[in-house]
XYZ file of C-alpha atoms in Angstrom:
633
model
C 26.986 -11.078 58.872
C 29.288 -11.594 55.911
C 29.510 -15.239 54.848
C 32.351 -16.822 52.901
C 32.024 -20.093 51.001
C 33.547 -22.026 48.134
C 31.231 -23.506 45.473
C 32.019 -27.206 45.941
C 30.081 -28.306 42.863
C 32.136 -26.053 40.585
C 35.416 -27.169 42.144
C 34.418 -30.834 41.966
C 33.454 -30.583 38.301
C 36.700 -28.793 37.445
C 38.837 -31.326 39.310
C 36.999 -34.229 37.637
C 37.742 -32.884 34.153
C 41.377 -32.293 35.025
C 41.736 -35.727 36.599
C 40.822 -37.415 33.301
C 43.448 -35.465 31.327
C 46.573 -37.412 30.467
C 48.776 -34.339 30.117
C 49.182 -31.166 32.095
C 50.137 -28.465 29.574
C 51.796 -25.213 30.628
C 51.918 -22.233 28.269
C 54.036 -19.130 28.690
C 52.289 -16.403 26.673
C 55.253 -14.055 26.761
C 55.843 -10.561 25.432
C 58.743 -11.688 23.244
C 58.472 -15.509 23.281
C 55.878 -18.196 23.858
C 56.669 -21.703 25.060
C 54.758 -24.913 25.795
C 55.780 -27.592 28.266
C 53.862 -30.672 29.347
C 53.854 -33.272 32.107
C 52.723 -36.834 31.475
C 50.483 -37.413 34.478
C 50.224 -41.143 33.924
C 54.000 -41.573 33.966
C 54.633 -39.155 36.860
C 54.519 -40.023 40.530
C 55.380 -37.753 43.471
C 58.736 -36.014 42.953
C 59.374 -38.153 39.864
C 57.936 -36.019 37.073
C 58.076 -36.893 33.387
C 58.187 -33.512 31.653
C 59.081 -32.249 28.187
C 59.123 -29.036 26.163
C 57.262 -29.015 22.859
C 59.318 -28.223 19.778
C 57.035 -25.762 17.968
C 56.938 -25.908 14.127
C 57.057 -22.406 12.663
C 58.129 -20.580 9.548
C 61.774 -19.506 9.591
C 61.716 -18.288 5.977
C 59.441 -18.471 2.920
C 58.147 -22.077 2.693
C 60.723 -23.113 5.298
C 59.412 -24.715 8.502
C 61.540 -25.638 11.516
C 60.606 -26.777 15.017
C 62.019 -24.680 17.851
C 61.426 -24.666 21.621
C 60.420 -20.993 21.569
C 57.801 -19.275 19.422
C 58.712 -15.579 19.109
C 55.646 -13.453 19.956
C 55.659 -11.571 16.669
C 52.986 -11.307 14.001
C 53.851 -10.141 10.494
C 51.147 -8.787 8.193
C 52.576 -9.028 4.659
C 51.397 -7.092 1.657
C 49.007 -9.194 -0.447
C 51.646 -9.556 -3.165
C 54.587 -10.108 -0.827
C 54.230 -13.800 0.078
C 52.264 -16.563 -1.584
C 49.973 -18.970 0.261
C 52.533 -21.754 -0.292
C 55.272 -19.632 1.282
C 53.119 -19.128 4.393
C 51.821 -22.713 4.638
C 52.192 -24.642 7.902
C 52.227 -28.414 8.550
C 48.669 -28.469 9.862
C 47.326 -26.987 6.645
C 45.845 -23.818 8.112
C 45.255 -21.132 5.472
C 46.327 -17.723 6.728
C 47.427 -14.335 5.445
C 49.862 -13.637 8.278
C 53.052 -15.076 9.735
C 53.750 -15.923 13.373
C 57.065 -16.713 15.032
C 60.677 -16.658 13.887
C 60.025 -15.616 10.283
C 57.664 -12.892 11.445
C 60.371 -11.466 13.670
C 63.135 -11.533 11.043
C 60.904 -10.263 8.228
C 59.486 -7.518 10.431
C 62.925 -6.281 11.427
C 63.313 -5.017 7.849
C 59.696 -3.791 7.544
C 58.640 -2.729 11.052
C 55.460 -0.997 9.888
C 54.005 -4.468 9.202
C 55.207 -6.109 12.414
C 53.036 -6.592 15.499
C 55.086 -6.870 18.671
C 54.451 -6.487 22.420
C 50.807 -7.557 22.015
C 50.833 -8.734 25.629
C 51.736 -5.239 26.834
C 48.922 -3.764 24.765
C 46.535 -6.408 26.104
C 46.899 -4.977 29.620
C 46.838 -1.296 28.560
C 43.676 0.172 30.157
C 43.827 3.363 28.107
C 42.849 1.771 24.774
C 40.150 -0.493 23.395
C 42.043 -3.754 23.231
C 39.516 -5.283 20.863
C 39.989 -2.619 18.218
C 42.591 -2.879 15.400
C 45.503 -0.902 16.865
C 48.606 -2.812 15.816
C 51.101 -2.135 14.365
C 50.649 1.117 16.258
C 52.557 3.294 13.798
C 51.459 1.593 10.576
C 50.206 3.770 7.685
C 46.567 3.554 6.617
C 47.187 1.057 3.831
C 48.496 -1.573 6.291
C 45.863 -3.898 7.709
C 45.842 -3.760 11.519
C 44.756 -6.229 14.187
C 43.758 -5.877 17.820
C 45.986 -6.909 20.743
C 43.355 -9.546 21.492
C 43.500 -10.948 17.948
C 47.299 -11.113 18.003
C 47.195 -13.044 21.286
C 44.596 -15.440 19.863
C 46.865 -16.158 16.897
C 49.845 -17.018 19.101
C 47.698 -19.291 21.273
C 46.062 -20.919 18.237
C 49.498 -21.646 16.770
C 50.503 -23.421 19.987
C 47.307 -25.436 19.995
C 47.771 -26.529 16.388
C 51.401 -27.450 17.109
C 50.236 -29.671 19.963
C 47.544 -31.339 17.837
C 50.111 -32.093 15.119
C 52.566 -33.560 17.626
C 50.050 -35.436 19.811
C 47.077 -36.562 17.684
C 46.334 -39.272 20.260
C 45.802 -36.657 23.007
C 43.378 -33.941 21.846
C 44.221 -30.500 23.163
C 40.658 -29.947 24.401
C 40.928 -32.932 26.733
C 44.123 -31.820 28.482
C 44.659 -29.710 31.592
C 45.842 -26.276 30.363
C 47.584 -23.624 32.475
C 48.452 -20.267 30.894
C 50.674 -17.801 32.732
C 50.166 -14.071 33.271
C 52.140 -11.387 35.116
C 51.300 -11.312 38.818
C 50.520 -7.619 38.431
C 47.770 -8.180 35.829
C 44.532 -6.634 37.072
C 41.210 -8.498 36.726
C 40.518 -6.822 33.376
C 43.777 -8.050 31.832
C 43.178 -11.519 33.304
C 39.732 -11.617 31.746
C 41.088 -10.591 28.345
C 43.776 -13.280 28.524
C 41.129 -15.865 29.360
C 38.980 -14.588 26.496
C 41.882 -14.971 24.081
C 42.444 -18.528 25.322
C 38.788 -19.456 24.900
C 38.717 -17.943 21.412
C 41.717 -20.140 20.548
C 39.750 -23.198 21.684
C 41.175 -23.733 25.167
C 38.725 -25.669 27.356
C 40.116 -26.709 30.785
C 41.830 -23.385 31.480
C 43.641 -22.121 34.565
C 45.625 -18.877 34.848
C 48.822 -18.819 36.935
C 51.043 -15.906 37.889
C 54.461 -16.026 36.222
C 56.580 -15.602 39.386
C 54.734 -18.526 40.954
C 55.323 -20.566 37.797
C 59.046 -19.778 37.998
C 59.131 -20.986 41.599
C 57.205 -24.141 40.697
C 59.806 -24.809 38.007
C 62.592 -24.405 40.560
C 60.802 -26.812 42.906
C 60.340 -29.393 40.159
C 63.947 -29.079 38.977
C 65.216 -29.694 42.525
C 63.849 -33.242 42.457
C 62.459 -32.896 45.970
C 65.546 -31.198 47.427
C 63.940 -27.740 47.584
C 63.091 -28.328 51.257
C 66.823 -28.540 51.981
C 67.498 -25.174 50.340
C 64.885 -23.130 52.226
C 63.651 -23.079 55.800
C 60.688 -21.911 57.846
C 60.545 -18.110 57.933
C 62.356 -17.572 54.634
C 61.041 -14.860 52.339
C 61.814 -15.505 48.668
C 62.000 -12.498 46.379
C 61.116 -13.416 42.788
C 62.526 -10.918 40.291
C 61.088 -11.463 36.826
C 62.340 -9.118 34.109
C 60.789 -10.180 30.833
C 60.318 -8.676 27.422
C 57.634 -6.209 28.437
C 57.299 -6.073 32.202
C 59.163 -6.231 35.471
C 57.258 -8.438 37.894
C 58.135 -8.570 41.592
C 56.694 -11.025 44.101
C 57.408 -12.173 47.648
C 56.737 -15.781 48.637
C 57.075 -16.924 52.249
C 58.194 -20.352 53.433
C 55.999 -21.392 56.370
C 55.685 -24.495 58.513
C 52.245 -25.948 59.122
C 51.605 -29.286 60.794
C 55.283 -30.122 60.519
C 55.450 -29.541 56.761
C 56.932 -26.668 54.798
C 54.532 -24.781 52.558
C 54.732 -21.689 50.372
C 52.513 -18.614 50.494
C 52.555 -15.633 48.131
C 52.526 -12.577 50.405
C 53.058 -9.599 48.097
C 52.934 -8.595 44.449
C 54.434 -5.478 42.911
C 52.704 -2.920 40.738
C 52.383 -3.446 37.007
C 55.671 -2.023 35.714
C 55.910 -1.728 31.941
C 59.670 -1.994 31.891
C 61.631 -4.828 30.329
C 63.449 -6.045 27.270
C 61.469 -3.772 24.930
C 62.804 -0.715 26.740
C 66.315 -2.099 26.574
C 66.067 -2.756 22.844
C 65.024 0.848 22.265
C 67.837 2.092 24.491
C 70.368 0.052 22.505
C 68.906 1.301 19.236
C 69.212 4.938 20.242
C 72.745 4.308 21.473
C 73.741 2.763 18.151
C 71.931 5.566 16.277
C 74.009 8.143 18.147
C 77.160 6.226 17.211
C 76.113 6.225 13.554
C 75.274 9.935 13.707
C 78.828 10.640 14.837
C 79.951 8.818 11.697
C 77.725 11.059 9.593
C 74.982 8.464 9.101
C 71.692 9.948 10.255
C 68.737 7.580 10.672
C 65.118 8.540 10.266
C 62.336 7.349 12.613
C 61.496 4.352 10.386
C 65.114 3.163 10.360
C 65.404 3.634 14.110
C 62.413 1.321 14.619
C 64.009 -1.243 12.323
C 67.267 -0.850 14.252
C 65.442 -1.615 17.518
C 64.392 -4.999 16.145
C 67.952 -5.673 15.028
C 69.256 -4.693 18.449
C 66.792 -7.101 20.072
C 68.225 -10.000 18.086
C 71.784 -8.871 18.791
C 71.073 -8.540 22.525
C 69.601 -12.034 22.700
C 72.581 -13.553 20.891
C 75.122 -11.751 23.060
C 73.343 -12.679 26.301
C 72.965 -16.306 25.249
C 76.576 -16.836 24.113
C 79.299 -15.325 26.271
C 81.943 -16.163 23.655
C 80.458 -13.585 21.257
C 81.974 -10.124 21.490
C 79.868 -8.412 18.803
C 76.953 -9.070 16.471
C 76.450 -7.334 13.098
C 73.284 -5.303 12.559
C 71.970 -4.119 9.199
C 69.749 -1.033 9.058
C 67.647 -1.261 5.878
C 67.328 1.593 3.434
C 63.950 2.996 2.360
C 65.203 3.898 -1.092
C 65.112 1.912 -4.305
C 68.649 0.629 -3.856
C 67.849 -1.462 -0.819
C 71.128 -3.358 -0.689
C 73.482 -0.569 -1.565
C 71.667 1.862 0.684
C 71.677 -0.337 3.777
C 73.774 0.754 6.728
C 75.893 -1.881 8.422
C 77.093 -1.582 11.978
C 77.527 -3.810 14.993
C 76.409 -4.111 18.586
C 79.156 -5.130 20.983
C 78.961 -7.066 24.218
C 80.492 -4.080 26.024
C 77.758 -1.761 24.697
C 74.987 -4.146 25.729
C 76.289 -4.681 29.238
C 77.072 -1.010 29.811
C 73.636 0.067 28.636
C 71.751 -2.691 30.437
C 73.677 -2.887 33.705
C 74.363 0.786 34.325
C 71.283 2.152 32.593
C 68.650 -0.236 33.932
C 70.243 -1.687 37.081
C 72.209 1.185 38.665
C 73.452 1.077 42.246
C 70.864 2.955 44.312
C 69.905 3.307 47.961
C 66.882 1.425 49.280
C 65.380 4.810 50.175
C 65.472 5.899 46.511
C 62.125 6.046 44.768
C 61.360 5.792 41.032
C 61.890 9.149 39.375
C 58.858 10.888 37.919
C 58.898 13.920 35.673
C 56.375 16.435 34.496
C 54.879 15.149 31.278
C 54.112 17.125 28.153
C 50.497 18.098 27.629
C 50.482 16.397 24.232
C 51.949 12.956 23.726
C 51.871 10.252 21.097
C 49.494 7.404 21.780
C 51.330 4.289 22.846
C 52.160 2.000 25.715
C 52.345 3.564 29.215
C 55.982 2.709 29.817
C 57.450 3.295 33.272
C 58.993 6.756 33.459
C 62.038 5.546 35.389
C 64.131 2.926 33.604
C 65.992 1.884 36.771
C 64.679 -1.552 37.770
C 66.614 -1.303 41.028
C 64.677 1.809 42.092
C 61.373 0.047 41.424
C 62.690 -2.879 43.461
C 63.630 -0.555 46.332
C 60.173 1.006 46.314
C 58.482 -2.414 46.297
C 60.462 -3.767 49.257
C 60.007 -0.504 51.173
C 56.220 -0.634 50.721
C 56.194 -4.140 52.170
C 58.251 -3.246 55.254
C 55.561 -4.235 57.775
C 53.947 -7.101 55.878
C 55.648 -9.881 57.858
C 53.845 -8.906 61.055
C 50.515 -9.426 59.281
C 51.322 -12.979 58.110
C 50.772 -15.843 60.508
C 54.076 -17.652 60.870
C 56.235 -14.673 59.846
C 55.773 -12.527 62.951
C 59.118 -11.764 64.538
C 61.205 -12.870 61.560
C 62.007 -9.310 60.452
C 64.225 -6.996 62.527
C 62.427 -4.243 64.400
C 62.625 -0.888 62.667
C 63.607 -2.317 59.261
C 63.004 0.240 56.521
C 62.207 -2.461 53.958
C 61.195 -6.100 53.961
C 64.344 -8.215 54.128
C 64.300 -11.109 51.651
C 66.373 -14.133 52.611
C 66.505 -15.729 49.149
C 66.257 -14.524 45.535
C 64.934 -16.341 42.482
C 65.443 -14.833 39.037
C 63.264 -15.288 35.978
C 63.025 -13.696 32.540
C 65.284 -13.679 29.521
C 66.923 -10.362 30.441
C 68.463 -12.006 33.490
C 70.388 -14.547 31.438
C 73.259 -12.076 31.635
C 75.321 -13.055 34.681
C 76.470 -9.434 35.087
C 72.859 -8.312 35.578
C 72.192 -11.084 38.090
C 75.327 -10.143 39.983
C 74.398 -6.459 40.016
C 70.914 -7.108 41.448
C 72.291 -9.430 44.138
C 75.003 -6.885 44.934
C 72.483 -4.056 45.293
C 70.036 -6.034 47.469
C 72.749 -7.416 49.717
C 74.134 -3.913 50.077
C 70.768 -2.805 51.427
C 70.658 -5.787 53.797
C 74.207 -5.226 55.072
C 73.419 -1.579 55.800
C 70.669 -2.733 58.187
C 72.751 -5.474 59.797
C 70.987 -8.372 58.056
C 72.445 -11.478 56.485
C 72.957 -11.555 52.737
C 70.204 -13.105 50.662
C 71.163 -16.345 48.944
C 70.519 -17.023 45.274
C 68.252 -19.908 44.277
C 69.688 -21.003 40.961
C 69.180 -23.770 38.470
C 66.209 -22.310 36.561
C 66.086 -22.222 32.751
C 65.168 -18.576 32.313
C 63.596 -19.027 28.868
C 61.511 -22.076 29.738
C 60.997 -21.872 33.508
C 57.541 -20.282 33.300
C 56.132 -22.831 30.843
C 57.694 -25.727 32.748
C 56.423 -24.385 36.059
C 52.919 -23.956 34.661
C 52.848 -27.570 33.473
C 54.135 -28.769 36.851
C 51.490 -26.671 38.614
C 48.767 -28.466 36.675
C 50.273 -31.703 37.967
C 50.463 -30.683 41.640
C 46.968 -29.169 41.699
C 45.609 -32.635 42.291
C 47.551 -33.158 45.501
C 50.714 -34.512 43.883
C 53.145 -31.950 45.269
C 53.581 -28.685 47.127
C 51.166 -25.834 46.352
C 51.870 -22.116 46.617
C 48.983 -20.513 48.433
C 48.083 -17.302 46.644
C 44.605 -16.005 45.931
C 44.029 -12.442 44.784
C 47.200 -10.402 44.358
C 45.547 -7.291 45.824
C 42.612 -6.287 47.967
C 39.784 -4.999 45.760
C 37.249 -2.279 46.549
C 34.252 -0.693 44.856
C 33.470 3.001 45.214
C 30.310 4.013 47.101
C 29.121 7.599 46.561
C 27.889 9.415 49.667
C 24.270 10.603 49.819
C 24.486 14.332 50.620
C 22.923 17.646 49.538
C 24.469 19.357 46.523
C 27.306 21.738 47.378
C 28.616 24.163 44.724
C 31.983 23.071 43.365
C 32.126 19.851 45.360
C 31.462 16.289 44.252
C 29.915 13.881 46.779
C 32.619 12.129 48.838
C 33.520 8.605 47.789
C 33.990 5.683 50.168
C 35.654 2.387 49.250
C 33.957 -0.913 50.112
C 36.203 -3.981 50.367
C 34.849 -6.761 48.147
C 37.802 -9.150 48.089
C 40.632 -9.050 50.638
C 44.213 -9.889 49.712
C 44.621 -13.614 49.165
C 40.946 -14.424 48.573
C 41.070 -17.759 46.770
C 39.817 -18.231 43.222
C 36.346 -19.756 43.061
C 35.373 -18.166 46.375
C 32.306 -15.961 46.836
C 31.121 -13.701 49.629
C 27.721 -12.217 50.502
C 27.510 -8.833 52.257
C 24.070 -9.443 53.692
C 24.375 -7.013 56.595
C 24.943 -3.922 54.424
C 22.395 -2.323 52.097
C 23.242 0.109 49.308
C 21.300 2.037 46.709
C 21.744 1.001 43.071
C 20.859 3.489 40.302
C 19.103 1.790 37.369
C 17.788 2.875 33.984
C 20.378 5.580 33.233
C 24.127 5.757 32.476
C 26.225 5.353 35.612
C 29.802 4.449 36.426
C 31.385 1.960 38.771
C 34.774 2.838 40.231
C 37.094 0.086 41.422
C 40.232 0.320 43.547
C 43.061 -2.046 44.410
C 45.576 -2.156 47.246
C 48.732 -4.206 47.662
C 49.433 -2.869 51.162
C 46.104 -2.971 53.047
C 45.849 -6.556 54.331
C 43.797 -6.165 57.500
C 40.637 -5.069 55.674
C 37.928 -7.723 55.749
C 35.093 -8.148 53.290
C 32.612 -5.346 53.964
C 35.142 -2.891 55.404
C 34.076 0.632 54.323
C 36.906 3.158 54.027
C 36.091 6.855 54.222
C 39.732 7.958 54.026
C 42.913 6.397 52.678
C 46.459 7.491 51.988
C 47.721 8.275 48.478
C 49.747 5.040 48.366
C 47.126 2.807 49.961
C 44.557 2.521 47.181
C 45.122 2.733 43.437
C 42.127 3.412 41.206
C 41.624 0.744 38.550
C 39.688 0.952 35.335
C 36.269 2.513 35.658
C 33.241 0.754 34.150
C 30.500 2.775 32.479
C 27.176 0.997 32.181
C 23.418 1.322 32.059
C 21.690 -1.168 34.328
C 18.307 -2.313 32.965
C 15.419 -0.752 34.871
C 13.287 -3.922 34.661
C 9.968 -2.105 34.954
C 11.252 0.599 37.298
C 11.525 4.306 36.512
C 14.761 5.540 34.922
C 17.072 6.848 37.638
C 15.306 4.949 40.416
C 17.512 3.961 43.353
C 16.913 0.299 44.261
C 17.928 -0.980 47.743
C 20.325 -3.906 47.207
C 22.757 -6.165 48.989
C 26.002 -7.167 47.286
C 27.641 -10.467 46.482
C 31.208 -10.720 45.211
C 33.027 -13.651 43.669
C 36.587 -14.233 42.556
C 36.253 -16.462 39.518
C 38.475 -19.435 38.730
C 40.598 -17.249 36.453
C 41.009 -14.441 38.994
C 38.477 -11.905 37.705
C 36.145 -10.111 40.088
C 32.404 -10.568 39.710
C 29.946 -8.274 41.528
C 26.250 -9.068 41.941
C 23.605 -6.665 43.267
C 20.467 -8.360 44.641
C 17.339 -6.261 45.362
C 16.286 -6.448 48.999
C 13.389 -8.872 49.197
C 13.731 -9.846 45.536
C 15.263 -12.721 43.578
C 16.535 -10.871 40.482
C 20.105 -9.625 40.290
C 22.385 -7.367 38.316
C 25.829 -8.788 37.554
C 28.968 -6.845 36.642
C 32.229 -8.584 35.800
C 35.267 -6.424 36.332
C 36.622 -6.537 32.804
C 36.733 -4.371 29.704
C 33.989 -5.927 27.633
C 31.458 -3.537 26.174
C 28.583 -5.742 27.359
C 29.371 -6.352 31.029
C 25.892 -6.323 32.512
C 23.328 -9.061 32.651
C 20.033 -8.983 34.436
């Protein structure tokens, strides 16, 4: 029989270390911005929470340091003769040959071949080695490159140093740290994020999904009134459109023992679609306008223009009184000033491109558009092929049409025959959604779908600071983890499976059929482990083999140990494959060892698989991540 248990000693040790921390620190490691918020646990009690946002010292120009609430997620790699050590010096005295933050962003806009951006998107890209020096992706050979992992470590290290400078009486290592990730991050991307945090010196680390953090921030900001704004049976749709990704989650409001509680019931696929795409779209729009004026840009200038458009977009979305923002496209010639091209990005251009291009009015039956791809393509990020966020939203809600009937407490809350899951409330997050026109368009589209099926309009949960909500929610989460407020029940965002190859005679032209064994069902809590004692499998040792993993956001009835022989094309999605060579340990190479399996969801949400020889005490362990050395005996 399969047994499920939680390691009490691990949980007790973790809670003890967190209980002694004075501050709960929340960090938003964003694609375009990072932020740090903190809750003073000693001064907080119940719904009364003492919370602040750290002003982060950073370079804003050569030898010019200012403290700002946001640290732009940009890394500039200057030429050795470009900036002196004094011009790159920071208050904490760290010696470095790179620049992080506001100055990195502004300097890199003029020299994009030396600017690292979107490191977070690269960190979750399964098609590349994220520990190898890849960035800037289009830099010439003479430019020093860094890995996505290294870039992330530098952002996190900067935040740590900023905290140490501001709070010398409260060492960073002794505090309770929560770092946020997209809900759609797979175990490999979670593991890499945790690795970056540990390399930056983070000790008491917890990972939290960004949509949950946004909801925690809304709860905290309500001052205890959130229970008056939602009711039992509500389904909250969290729409998070950030700099690199679109993250979609559904969180149910349930009543248990007379109290309202929250449960995450669905997470969307990892959609690489966000502010980066919009910046490129604006840049190409402006480039076309310049071409009509007889000013043709080359590829280098277009990249520089994209960075300028990003800054213009952020200014126009943040200040509704602005009607246009000037943009300078640098020249590559010797006459840099005289050769620069000056233009502007208008509010009308931004809204037309963003609203109509990325949030068009579509039917709920519409699916994201796919196209035949060219056989040869440039290496880069696997952006979503369809730029319409609303079509991705329609597909997500349609896939979850029958989920309510599988959740205790939600049965009967959805109308019979509904073609999509009907949300009753909407919470927005992400800097892109600071534009009221975009918010209004999304609400209009969703409520149009609901009206067409005779349902009530979804209400908007407002009041969140879209730039700081994730960091604030993460800090508040660290506070409520110790029983000081409402918790969102979550667990794994998908059900996870491992492939089991069938044992059959060789047939010409046919590979052995593959079954999928459920290791972790949807919602399996972090820190929980399961033993599949009743099932024995053969494990090949002493020669190169591969492990195939699958995930599902729609199969919720599968229990640990369920073995699937068949599944629909939309039911399971194959995740990154692991190639490995398990040590033979005195056995012959290629020997098949009878084993039972044990699976564990770690405290940071990665999946750990152990194979134990039948009748033996040794074990082979595989963590589902992307490290080269994943196997221990």
